[in-house]
Amino acid sequence: MNRFIGFVKKEFHHIFRDSQTMLILFGMPIAQILIFGYIVSNEINDVKIGIYDKSQDHITHEITNKITASGFFILHENLNSEKEIEKAFKRGIIREVIVFEPNFAEKLERDGTAGIQIIADASDVNTANIVSNYTKAIINSYVKNELFTQGLPFEIIPEVRMLYNDELKGVYMFVPGTMALILMLVSAMMTSISIAREKELGTMEILLVSPLKPLPIVIGKVIPYMALSFVNAIVIIALSYFVFEMPIQGSLIFLLAETLLFIFMALSLGILISTVSNNQMVAMFISMFALLLPTILLSGFIFPIENMPKILQWISSIMPARYFIVIVKNIMIKGSGIGVIWKETLILVGMTIFFLGMSIKKFKVRLE
Amino acid sequence: MQNQSNYIVEVTDLKKSYEKVDAVKGVSFSVSKGELFGLIGPDGAGKTSIFRILTTLMFPTDGQVSVLDFDVIKDYKKIRSNIGYMPQRFSLYQDLSVEENLAFFARIFGTTIEENYDLIKDIYVQIEPFKDRLAGKLSGGMKQKLALCCALIHSPDVLILDEPTTGVDAVSRKEFWEMLIRLKDKGITILVSTPYMDEANLCDRVALIQNGEIMSIDTPEKVIENFGRKLWAVKSDKIYQLIKDLKSLEFVDTVFPFGEFLHITLKTEDLNQDELISILTENNHKGIQIQVIEANIEDCFMQLMSTSE
């Protein structure tokens, strides 16, 4: 135990004496949050929607047909009550619900105006915005091309409602992503680099020859980064809560527990990377290209997963960050509990076990 | 694997192959208790491979290797806690201070600086004035002294040092060897590798190694005795021309530049000094100096090398 404490102490010395490491550890979260505040907009297709048709007449059916025929939307389910709308969103499959008011055609013919409500899931601001704009455009073109040509001065007024994030704050979208990115960076990259550094400098040879067993060496390497990553996660959450006024609807303790799970997963991945890289450069490149870029591009952080080509969607399903982002969004924005995100949690647990098992198998007590 | 022997290290027909090269091609040697054993050879001779196998960091491809009567494959854990090892690239933790480095290594070997202070005292007093300095800011010689302290801190039975004096200035090299000899006097068995031939004379026994094969194992004196030929040191104003001319002479066997002199051996014993001078003067050499000298380890090494080729 004494040996182990000595080892952990040494690791903290390494971290606190290296200004670059410190910068990555503590300067990064703040910089990232500010940088990712400006998110570019994207195209959409095959968005799953629900329709709650209170009228069921020939015009609502025609509009429904127009929308589903546009190629942007897929009608996922027909809803029959207001309550079902909420439930449908919580399941997380549909992005938008279109509600036709009762006696739609009748009103339109009588008053010359009728209302449609467009409800979008704005926990993903970009998608919500784009989806509702597309829907409005389709409805408007229907009014213009079909109704006007019949010489009728009709008007359909779409009313847009954003669910979960009615102020449309982009920060709600990039906080979970930034958290995933930073934790991935700090945990996986820093751990793999720090183990690879020992190999590069030849100190690993001494450590291997010492009575210190491989497991304490690895755990000793991991503990400081685990602690610091956790501090980082808290900094990010605090920053988003106090500076960007992002709500934490769900349980904070649950959120931190899930975060800890993700950190643990990233650390296991870091160890695995270090077992296959012999110097810091290799560890760095593997972390950069195999972890960071995919995390940014494929996890749904910036680009909505459903808009990706099929093959990239498959690849994205092995991105741990993807599940973590879903988890964080659900807890922070929707206030969901484990009942909703047990699947994602289970996937992360599985990945952790896999990476850890692989690293133990691959960790060498020798140099070859 | 307890085969009662008097040897601390026993290597029989050791072979080590990497993907493309055979680094060690059948090497055998043994080291007795309290011996200072030197592995002398140029870079790429296979010294580091042999040491890494001895320290159980690599598997031998073939052959028997035991350290302290423990087999390097089966009993690697027992070997590891009883040896002190200083790898070639070993540069300590640059961002820890001298004292922190030493304390760290003491701790992971389950001991303290105080416990084995006697052993490292002679060496440590030299670097103690800088104990708060970061290891990365030490000079090469001081780094090696610190590294030696770290390798010694758990009072190992065997000390394995891989090129400890490479990249160290001449004075520090000399000091370092004095320390090794003092440690030997305390009963520690030491295996050391070096590319510097002049350090061979300080060892009890040396193995001259080249291309993964040991060419000769003996005491430094015996190695020199075995040279067995007359060796000449030659010099003139135009040293480069001299090399060319000597190599073109039929009766000259080997020519090796050695500082400002050329060391040459002849195929015949019949030629004397004056005859040699007159031959060289015919070739327009001026300022010729010739004398018969005693061979050193490097001469022996060069000769063994050229005969094995």
PDB file of N, CA and C in Angstrom, chain A residues 238-290:
ATOM      1  N   ALA A 238     -20.995  23.253 -13.697  1.00  0.00           N
ATOM      2  CA  ALA A 238     -21.180  24.525 -12.979  1.00  0.00           C
ATOM      3  C   ALA A 238     -21.189  25.690 -13.960  1.00  0.00           C
ATOM      4  N   LEU A 239     -20.269  25.634 -14.918  1.00  0.00           N
ATOM      5  CA  LEU A 239     -20.172  26.703 -15.915  1.00  0.00           C
ATOM      6  C   LEU A 239     -21.470  26.800 -16.715  1.00  0.00           C
ATOM      7  N   SER A 240     -21.998  25.656 -17.122  1.00  0.00           N
ATOM      8  CA  SER A 240     -23.213  25.702 -17.942  1.00  0.00           C
ATOM      9  C   SER A 240     -24.412  26.114 -17.102  1.00  0.00           C
ATOM     10  N   TYR A 241     -24.369  25.778 -15.827  1.00  0.00           N
ATOM     11  CA  TYR A 241     -25.498  26.118 -14.964  1.00  0.00           C
ATOM     12  C   TYR A 241     -25.486  27.599 -14.613  1.00  0.00           C
ATOM     13  N   PHE A 242     -24.340  28.093 -14.221  1.00  0.00           N
ATOM     14  CA  PHE A 242     -24.289  29.471 -13.740  1.00  0.00           C
ATOM     15  C   PHE A 242     -24.110  30.491 -14.860  1.00  0.00           C
ATOM     16  N   VAL A 243     -23.293  30.151 -15.849  1.00  0.00           N
ATOM     17  CA  VAL A 243     -23.031  31.119 -16.904  1.00  0.00           C
ATOM     18  C   VAL A 243     -24.098  31.065 -17.999  1.00  0.00           C
ATOM     19  N   PHE A 244     -24.432  29.857 -18.435  1.00  0.00           N
ATOM     20  CA  PHE A 244     -25.387  29.745 -19.531  1.00  0.00           C
ATOM     21  C   PHE A 244     -26.803  29.419 -19.044  1.00  0.00           C
ATOM     22  N   GLU A 245     -26.957  29.311 -17.762  1.00  0.00           N
ATOM     23  CA  GLU A 245     -28.261  29.046 -17.140  1.00  0.00           C
ATOM     24  C   GLU A 245     -28.947  27.813 -17.721  1.00  0.00           C
ATOM     25  N   MET A 246     -28.147  26.790 -17.938  1.00  0.00           N
ATOM     26  CA  MET A 246     -28.720  25.534 -18.399  1.00  0.00           C
ATOM     27  C   MET A 246     -29.326  24.801 -17.204  1.00  0.00           C
ATOM     28  N   PRO A 247     -30.554  24.311 -17.350  1.00  0.00           N
ATOM     29  CA  PRO A 247     -31.184  23.670 -16.196  1.00  0.00           C
ATOM     30  C   PRO A 247     -30.620  22.284 -15.935  1.00  0.00           C
ATOM     31  N   ILE A 248     -30.733  21.813 -14.729  1.00  0.00           N
ATOM     32  CA  ILE A 248     -30.468  20.400 -14.451  1.00  0.00           C
ATOM     33  C   ILE A 248     -31.780  19.842 -13.921  1.00  0.00           C
ATOM     34  N   GLN A 249     -32.596  19.348 -14.849  1.00  0.00           N
ATOM     35  CA  GLN A 249     -33.933  18.905 -14.475  1.00  0.00           C
ATOM     36  C   GLN A 249     -33.879  17.629 -13.645  1.00  0.00           C
ATOM     37  N   GLY A 250     -32.961  16.750 -13.993  1.00  0.00           N
ATOM     38  CA  GLY A 250     -32.903  15.464 -13.297  1.00  0.00           C
ATOM     39  C   GLY A 250     -32.036  15.537 -12.049  1.00  0.00           C
ATOM     40  N   SER A 251     -31.711  14.369 -11.532  1.00  0.00           N
ATOM     41  CA  SER A 251     -30.945  14.305 -10.304  1.00  0.00           C
ATOM     42  C   SER A 251     -29.467  14.585 -10.580  1.00  0.00           C
ATOM     43  N   LEU A 252     -28.899  15.495  -9.809  1.00  0.00           N
ATOM     44  CA  LEU A 252     -27.489  15.864  -9.987  1.00  0.00           C
ATOM     45  C   LEU A 252     -26.596  14.679  -9.640  1.00  0.00           C
ATOM     46  N   ILE A 253     -26.972  13.963  -8.600  1.00  0.00           N
ATOM     47  CA  ILE A 253     -26.162  12.813  -8.173  1.00  0.00           C
ATOM     48  C   ILE A 253     -26.155  11.739  -9.254  1.00  0.00           C
ATOM     49  N   PHE A 254     -27.321  11.526  -9.857  1.00  0.00           N
ATOM     50  CA  PHE A 254     -27.417  10.563 -10.946  1.00  0.00           C
ATOM     51  C   PHE A 254     -26.539  11.008 -12.120  1.00  0.00           C
ATOM     52  N   LEU A 255     -26.586  12.295 -12.401  1.00  0.00           N
ATOM     53  CA  LEU A 255     -25.769  12.850 -13.485  1.00  0.00           C
ATOM     54  C   LEU A 255     -24.281  12.613 -13.209  1.00  0.00           C
ATOM     55  N   LEU A 256     -23.860  12.875 -11.967  1.00  0.00           N
ATOM     56  CA  LEU A 256     -22.449  12.695 -11.611  1.00  0.00           C
ATOM     57  C   LEU A 256     -22.057  11.219 -11.660  1.00  0.00           C
ATOM     58  N   ALA A 257     -22.986  10.362 -11.264  1.00  0.00           N
ATOM     59  CA  ALA A 257     -22.691   8.923 -11.299  1.00  0.00           C
ATOM     60  C   ALA A 257     -22.471   8.463 -12.739  1.00  0.00           C
ATOM     61  N   GLU A 258     -23.345   8.927 -13.632  1.00  0.00           N
ATOM     62  CA  GLU A 258     -23.193   8.570 -15.048  1.00  0.00           C
ATOM     63  C   GLU A 258     -21.888   9.142 -15.601  1.00  0.00           C
ATOM     64  N   THR A 259     -21.544  10.345 -15.162  1.00  0.00           N
ATOM     65  CA  THR A 259     -20.297  10.971 -15.594  1.00  0.00           C
ATOM     66  C   THR A 259     -19.096  10.140 -15.163  1.00  0.00           C
ATOM     67  N   LEU A 260     -19.167   9.679 -13.927  1.00  0.00           N
ATOM     68  CA  LEU A 260     -18.082   8.866 -13.392  1.00  0.00           C
ATOM     69  C   LEU A 260     -17.929   7.584 -14.209  1.00  0.00           C
ATOM     70  N   LEU A 261     -19.062   7.016 -14.591  1.00  0.00           N
ATOM     71  CA  LEU A 261     -19.037   5.814 -15.422  1.00  0.00           C
ATOM     72  C   LEU A 261     -18.339   6.104 -16.749  1.00  0.00           C
ATOM     73  N   PHE A 262     -18.676   7.243 -17.341  1.00  0.00           N
ATOM     74  CA  PHE A 262     -18.068   7.605 -18.624  1.00  0.00           C
ATOM     75  C   PHE A 262     -16.562   7.844 -18.464  1.00  0.00           C
ATOM     76  N   ILE A 263     -16.169   8.501 -17.377  1.00  0.00           N
ATOM     77  CA  ILE A 263     -14.744   8.730 -17.117  1.00  0.00           C
ATOM     78  C   ILE A 263     -14.014   7.394 -17.014  1.00  0.00           C
ATOM     79  N   PHE A 264     -14.616   6.481 -16.294  1.00  0.00           N
ATOM     80  CA  PHE A 264     -14.012   5.170 -16.096  1.00  0.00           C
ATOM     81  C   PHE A 264     -13.836   4.456 -17.435  1.00  0.00           C
ATOM     82  N   MET A 265     -14.860   4.582 -18.278  1.00  0.00           N
ATOM     83  CA  MET A 265     -14.803   3.985 -19.612  1.00  0.00           C
ATOM     84  C   MET A 265     -13.645   4.595 -20.401  1.00  0.00           C
ATOM     85  N   ALA A 266     -13.544   5.928 -20.364  1.00  0.00           N
ATOM     86  CA  ALA A 266     -12.495   6.612 -21.128  1.00  0.00           C
ATOM     87  C   ALA A 266     -11.106   6.232 -20.628  1.00  0.00           C
ATOM     88  N   LEU A 267     -10.973   6.078 -19.310  1.00  0.00           N
ATOM     89  CA  LEU A 267      -9.678   5.691 -18.744  1.00  0.00           C
ATOM     90  C   LEU A 267      -9.285   4.291 -19.215  1.00  0.00           C
ATOM     91  N   SER A 268     -10.251   3.392 -19.229  1.00  0.00           N
ATOM     92  CA  SER A 268      -9.946   2.032 -19.706  1.00  0.00           C
ATOM     93  C   SER A 268      -9.473   2.072 -21.144  1.00  0.00           C
ATOM     94  N   LEU A 269     -10.135   2.930 -21.908  1.00  0.00           N
ATOM     95  CA  LEU A 269      -9.750   3.073 -23.309  1.00  0.00           C
ATOM     96  C   LEU A 269      -8.328   3.631 -23.405  1.00  0.00           C
ATOM     97  N   GLY A 270      -8.027   4.584 -22.535  1.00  0.00           N
ATOM     98  CA  GLY A 270      -6.684   5.180 -22.510  1.00  0.00           C
ATOM     99  C   GLY A 270      -5.620   4.130 -22.210  1.00  0.00           C
ATOM    100  N   ILE A 271      -5.910   3.271 -21.259  1.00  0.00           N
ATOM    101  CA  ILE A 271      -4.948   2.220 -20.911  1.00  0.00           C
ATOM    102  C   ILE A 271      -4.746   1.295 -22.100  1.00  0.00           C
ATOM    103  N   LEU A 272      -5.859   0.972 -22.754  1.00  0.00           N
ATOM    104  CA  LEU A 272      -5.775   0.089 -23.918  1.00  0.00           C
ATOM    105  C   LEU A 272      -4.897   0.717 -25.003  1.00  0.00           C
ATOM    106  N   ILE A 273      -5.088   2.011 -25.224  1.00  0.00           N
ATOM    107  CA  ILE A 273      -4.261   2.699 -26.227  1.00  0.00           C
ATOM    108  C   ILE A 273      -2.790   2.623 -25.841  1.00  0.00           C
ATOM    109  N   SER A 274      -2.510   2.836 -24.559  1.00  0.00           N
ATOM    110  CA  SER A 274      -1.108   2.847 -24.129  1.00  0.00           C
ATOM    111  C   SER A 274      -0.466   1.474 -24.267  1.00  0.00           C
ATOM    112  N   THR A 275      -1.261   0.406 -24.177  1.00  0.00           N
ATOM    113  CA  THR A 275      -0.641  -0.917 -24.294  1.00  0.00           C
ATOM    114  C   THR A 275      -0.178  -1.185 -25.721  1.00  0.00           C
ATOM    115  N   VAL A 276      -0.781  -0.492 -26.685  1.00  0.00           N
ATOM    116  CA  VAL A 276      -0.361  -0.737 -28.066  1.00  0.00           C
ATOM    117  C   VAL A 276       0.578   0.342 -28.604  1.00  0.00           C
ATOM    118  N   SER A 277       0.845   1.388 -27.820  1.00  0.00           N
ATOM    119  CA  SER A 277       1.766   2.418 -28.324  1.00  0.00           C
ATOM    120  C   SER A 277       3.027   2.469 -27.486  1.00  0.00           C
ATOM    121  N   ASN A 278       4.151   2.594 -28.177  1.00  0.00           N
ATOM    122  CA  ASN A 278       5.432   2.549 -27.475  1.00  0.00           C
ATOM    123  C   ASN A 278       6.000   3.907 -27.125  1.00  0.00           C
ATOM    124  N   ASN A 279       5.442   4.963 -27.710  1.00  0.00           N
ATOM    125  CA  ASN A 279       5.911   6.281 -27.303  1.00  0.00           C
ATOM    126  C   ASN A 279       4.771   7.280 -27.300  1.00  0.00           C
ATOM    127  N   GLN A 280       5.063   8.439 -26.788  1.00  0.00           N
ATOM    128  CA  GLN A 280       4.021   9.446 -26.588  1.00  0.00           C
ATOM    129  C   GLN A 280       3.390   9.875 -27.904  1.00  0.00           C
ATOM    130  N   MET A 281       4.216   9.927 -28.941  1.00  0.00           N
ATOM    131  CA  MET A 281       3.731  10.360 -30.245  1.00  0.00           C
ATOM    132  C   MET A 281       2.630   9.431 -30.754  1.00  0.00           C
ATOM    133  N   VAL A 282       2.897   8.136 -30.702  1.00  0.00           N
ATOM    134  CA  VAL A 282       1.913   7.164 -31.172  1.00  0.00           C
ATOM    135  C   VAL A 282       0.638   7.256 -30.335  1.00  0.00           C
ATOM    136  N   ALA A 283       0.821   7.331 -29.023  1.00  0.00           N
ATOM    137  CA  ALA A 283      -0.338   7.417 -28.123  1.00  0.00           C
ATOM    138  C   ALA A 283      -1.175   8.641 -28.472  1.00  0.00           C
ATOM    139  N   MET A 284      -0.476   9.734 -28.728  1.00  0.00           N
ATOM    140  CA  MET A 284      -1.141  10.988 -29.059  1.00  0.00           C
ATOM    141  C   MET A 284      -1.931  10.859 -30.355  1.00  0.00           C
ATOM    142  N   PHE A 285      -1.301  10.284 -31.372  1.00  0.00           N
ATOM    143  CA  PHE A 285      -1.973  10.187 -32.666  1.00  0.00           C
ATOM    144  C   PHE A 285      -3.174   9.237 -32.602  1.00  0.00           C
ATOM    145  N   ILE A 286      -2.995   8.121 -31.919  1.00  0.00           N
ATOM    146  CA  ILE A 286      -4.130   7.209 -31.802  1.00  0.00           C
ATOM    147  C   ILE A 286      -5.279   7.922 -31.094  1.00  0.00           C
ATOM    148  N   SER A 287      -4.948   8.626 -30.010  1.00  0.00           N
ATOM    149  CA  SER A 287      -6.000   9.325 -29.272  1.00  0.00           C
ATOM    150  C   SER A 287      -6.668  10.376 -30.145  1.00  0.00           C
ATOM    151  N   MET A 288      -5.851  11.103 -30.874  1.00  0.00           N
ATOM    152  CA  MET A 288      -6.377  12.183 -31.694  1.00  0.00           C
ATOM    153  C   MET A 288      -7.295  11.667 -32.787  1.00  0.00           C
ATOM    154  N   PHE A 289      -6.771  10.723 -33.567  1.00  0.00           N
ATOM    155  CA  PHE A 289      -7.510  10.322 -34.750  1.00  0.00           C
ATOM    156  C   PHE A 289      -8.550   9.243 -34.475  1.00  0.00           C
ATOM    157  N   ALA A 290      -8.274   8.398 -33.514  1.00  0.00           N
ATOM    158  CA  ALA A 290      -9.242   7.340 -33.253  1.00  0.00           C
ATOM    159  C   ALA A 290     -10.271   7.755 -32.218  1.00  0.00           C
TER     160      ALA A 290
END
